[in-house]
Amino acid sequence: MKRGRSKCQSFTPSEGRKKRHRSVAPPYVQTGSSASQKLTEETWGNLPHHVVLHIFQHLSLVDRARASSVCRRWNDVFHIPDLWRKFEFELNQPATSYLRSTHPDLIQQIIKRHAQHLQYVSFKVDSCTESAEAACDILSQLVNCTIKTLGLISTARPSFMDVSQSHFVSALTVVFVNSKSLSSIKIDDTPVDDPSLKVLVANNSDTLKLLKMSSCPHVSPAGILCVADQCHGLRELALNYHLLSDELLLALSSEKHVHLEHLRIDVVSENPGQTQFHTIKKSSWDALIRHSPQVNIVMYFFLYEEEFEPFFREETPVTHLYFGRAVSKDMLGRIGLNCPRLVELVVCANGLEPLDEELIRIAERCKSLTAIGLGECEVTCSGFMEFVKMCGGRLNQLSIMEEVLIPDNTYNIEQIHSEVSKQLGRIWFPDMMPTW
């Protein structure tokens, strides 16, 4: 074989001895005995680039790197831009996390050779500030990038929130300025602020379609309103309730704006009685629904019972409701009266008073309800059976803990299983609490 050819060195058993293959594995890969497998020039070493590329696309990063040590041809494929359009940086501290971390040598190689190829990028970091700072350092070096989607994911708090705000904003601004075609950004639990959002809008207003930024305390209602006013292609938005305003809903309902598809609102209170929640006008909700009649409005509540007073006093077009803490009977009664678009309801806890009347009202008024989950609540078997009969076969998901159901003179637990199964047209059992 001539020197300089990119094909694998071949050998046959008749040669009487094995030829040693020189590994060209990157320094962050530990090659094993599999690298010494016999390959023939007529098979693996001669595969066309597009075939090897297809194989590489189904391998993990570590396996791709190991395969790249087989021969120069495969090493060339390893660096084809198509393989680097999507990448997740995993940044964890060995002393505090068992998760694997992207090797520093690989990070440097990506920055030097593939930064301009990155399009779909995410950073997954643990709770250590050092990991979040490392993510910011990488972001600040992506000056030649054309990123389309960016996600910053903290596997545990606080992570990004402990990073210097100036450091974080400076790194994020590098991407906002240089990408020019960002369509999806997930930056929950970060110190992003109003000025950085203005930079985002100035450079990516024509392409931005998804923005998730729950728990971003440095963003004001004016900051998110700027995004809605300028990014007319925005289809999905996730934010905290304190950023929601009548002005924002009206901006999302303007003629210039595309139809919004998904609006997620997190309603969170860390200290009972210390957070004041404002009320959104019914006319603002109505304007949004007229403009985007198919929009899903998802609300996650983590409040204390006494903090629910401002909500659902008037008709609200919410479609998905999740209550992470105890919610009162009065609140559930208001949902039955004022949430006609409700599709899914999950109640983690309520108390010791049966919810028969509230559930029956929800079944009667919420004609689109297809999924419900009840945790630490109480419902009589007769009341639950009436609820199921009123909903009929439209209930695609019915998750009720067995402890929730109270046997009465009409039904016991065994009869409920049989009767509910008949109404749903499929076998149904109440959920069981694990015993471990």
PDB file of N, CA and C in Angstrom, residues 31-32 38 59 126 135 155 167 172 189 195 243 261 266 283 294 303 316 328 349 362 372 374 378 382-383 385 397 421:
ATOM      1  N   THR A  31      -9.021   3.668  24.108  1.00  0.00           N
ATOM      2  CA  THR A  31      -9.266   2.590  23.154  1.00  0.00           C
ATOM      3  C   THR A  31      -9.088   1.253  23.843  1.00  0.00           C
ATOM      4  N   GLY A  32      -9.881   0.289  23.410  1.00  0.00           N
ATOM      5  CA  GLY A  32      -9.809  -1.031  24.016  1.00  0.00           C
ATOM      6  C   GLY A  32      -9.388  -2.071  23.002  1.00  0.00           C
ATOM      7  N   LYS A  38      -9.934  -7.400  13.127  1.00  0.00           N
ATOM      8  CA  LYS A  38      -9.463  -7.505  11.753  1.00  0.00           C
ATOM      9  C   LYS A  38     -10.450  -6.851  10.797  1.00  0.00           C
ATOM     10  N   LEU A  59     -24.135   6.489  16.531  1.00  0.00           N
ATOM     11  CA  LEU A  59     -23.231   6.154  17.629  1.00  0.00           C
ATOM     12  C   LEU A  59     -23.164   7.292  18.637  1.00  0.00           C
ATOM     13  N   ASP A 126     -24.329  20.599  36.507  1.00  0.00           N
ATOM     14  CA  ASP A 126     -24.805  20.217  37.836  1.00  0.00           C
ATOM     15  C   ASP A 126     -24.982  21.466  38.695  1.00  0.00           C
ATOM     16  N   ALA A 135     -19.575  26.674  31.471  1.00  0.00           N
ATOM     17  CA  ALA A 135     -20.508  26.835  30.352  1.00  0.00           C
ATOM     18  C   ALA A 135     -20.444  28.251  29.795  1.00  0.00           C
ATOM     19  N   THR A 155     -29.225  20.563  36.175  1.00  0.00           N
ATOM     20  CA  THR A 155     -29.801  19.339  36.733  1.00  0.00           C
ATOM     21  C   THR A 155     -30.179  19.524  38.188  1.00  0.00           C
ATOM     22  N   HIS A 167     -20.885  38.194  34.040  1.00  0.00           N
ATOM     23  CA  HIS A 167     -20.219  37.113  33.299  1.00  0.00           C
ATOM     24  C   HIS A 167     -21.233  36.363  32.445  1.00  0.00           C
ATOM     25  N   LEU A 172     -23.736  35.201  27.132  1.00  0.00           N
ATOM     26  CA  LEU A 172     -24.958  34.987  26.361  1.00  0.00           C
ATOM     27  C   LEU A 172     -25.073  35.981  25.214  1.00  0.00           C
ATOM     28  N   ASP A 189     -34.160  29.619  34.958  1.00  0.00           N
ATOM     29  CA  ASP A 189     -33.298  29.690  36.147  1.00  0.00           C
ATOM     30  C   ASP A 189     -31.931  30.290  35.839  1.00  0.00           C
ATOM     31  N   PRO A 195     -31.649  44.139  29.305  1.00  0.00           N
ATOM     32  CA  PRO A 195     -30.735  44.556  28.229  1.00  0.00           C
ATOM     33  C   PRO A 195     -30.301  43.408  27.325  1.00  0.00           C
ATOM     34  N   LEU A 243     -44.379  38.089  35.171  1.00  0.00           N
ATOM     35  CA  LEU A 243     -44.086  38.727  33.879  1.00  0.00           C
ATOM     36  C   LEU A 243     -45.317  38.825  32.989  1.00  0.00           C
ATOM     37  N   GLU A 261     -48.934  29.150  19.873  1.00  0.00           N
ATOM     38  CA  GLU A 261     -49.331  27.747  20.007  1.00  0.00           C
ATOM     39  C   GLU A 261     -49.277  27.254  21.452  1.00  0.00           C
ATOM     40  N   ASP A 266     -45.765  29.770  35.062  1.00  0.00           N
ATOM     41  CA  ASP A 266     -45.460  29.206  36.383  1.00  0.00           C
ATOM     42  C   ASP A 266     -45.863  30.213  37.457  1.00  0.00           C
ATOM     43  N   SER A 283     -60.866  40.556  29.256  1.00  0.00           N
ATOM     44  CA  SER A 283     -60.790  41.082  27.890  1.00  0.00           C
ATOM     45  C   SER A 283     -59.440  40.789  27.242  1.00  0.00           C
ATOM     46  N   GLN A 294     -56.397  28.115  18.973  1.00  0.00           N
ATOM     47  CA  GLN A 294     -55.908  26.778  19.288  1.00  0.00           C
ATOM     48  C   GLN A 294     -54.785  26.779  20.320  1.00  0.00           C
ATOM     49  N   LEU A 303     -48.491  27.322  45.089  1.00  0.00           N
ATOM     50  CA  LEU A 303     -48.921  28.356  46.025  1.00  0.00           C
ATOM     51  C   LEU A 303     -49.440  27.716  47.307  1.00  0.00           C
ATOM     52  N   THR A 316     -61.359  32.027  32.424  1.00  0.00           N
ATOM     53  CA  THR A 316     -59.944  31.994  32.050  1.00  0.00           C
ATOM     54  C   THR A 316     -59.736  30.853  31.056  1.00  0.00           C
ATOM     55  N   SER A 328     -57.656  24.404  47.616  1.00  0.00           N
ATOM     56  CA  SER A 328     -58.918  24.346  48.357  1.00  0.00           C
ATOM     57  C   SER A 328     -60.079  23.873  47.493  1.00  0.00           C
ATOM     58  N   ALA A 349     -52.733  17.485  46.007  1.00  0.00           N
ATOM     59  CA  ALA A 349     -53.290  17.374  47.360  1.00  0.00           C
ATOM     60  C   ALA A 349     -54.446  18.336  47.509  1.00  0.00           C
ATOM     61  N   ILE A 362     -66.860  20.074  37.244  1.00  0.00           N
ATOM     62  CA  ILE A 362     -65.811  20.116  36.221  1.00  0.00           C
ATOM     63  C   ILE A 362     -66.205  19.240  35.032  1.00  0.00           C
ATOM     64  N   ILE A 372     -57.110  13.543  33.898  1.00  0.00           N
ATOM     65  CA  ILE A 372     -57.178  14.029  35.280  1.00  0.00           C
ATOM     66  C   ILE A 372     -56.339  13.128  36.172  1.00  0.00           C
ATOM     67  N   LEU A 374     -55.416  12.693  40.474  1.00  0.00           N
ATOM     68  CA  LEU A 374     -55.676  13.104  41.852  1.00  0.00           C
ATOM     69  C   LEU A 374     -54.728  12.380  42.786  1.00  0.00           C
ATOM     70  N   GLU A 378     -59.765  13.246  48.542  1.00  0.00           N
ATOM     71  CA  GLU A 378     -60.796  12.275  48.886  1.00  0.00           C
ATOM     72  C   GLU A 378     -62.010  12.468  47.982  1.00  0.00           C
ATOM     73  N   SER A 382     -69.164   6.742  44.800  1.00  0.00           N
ATOM     74  CA  SER A 382     -70.342   7.136  44.011  1.00  0.00           C
ATOM     75  C   SER A 382     -70.080   8.431  43.256  1.00  0.00           C
ATOM     76  N   GLY A 383     -69.454   9.413  43.939  1.00  0.00           N
ATOM     77  CA  GLY A 383     -69.143  10.676  43.280  1.00  0.00           C
ATOM     78  C   GLY A 383     -68.172  10.484  42.135  1.00  0.00           C
ATOM     79  N   MET A 385     -67.768   7.752  40.402  1.00  0.00           N
ATOM     80  CA  MET A 385     -68.447   7.035  39.327  1.00  0.00           C
ATOM     81  C   MET A 385     -69.303   7.983  38.505  1.00  0.00           C
ATOM     82  N   GLN A 397     -56.744   9.689  29.943  1.00  0.00           N
ATOM     83  CA  GLN A 397     -55.835   9.443  31.072  1.00  0.00           C
ATOM     84  C   GLN A 397     -56.586   9.696  32.371  1.00  0.00           C
ATOM     85  N   SER A 421     -64.098   0.626  34.141  1.00  0.00           N
ATOM     86  CA  SER A 421     -63.602  -0.034  32.928  1.00  0.00           C
ATOM     87  C   SER A 421     -64.693  -0.082  31.856  1.00  0.00           C
TER      88      SER A 421
END
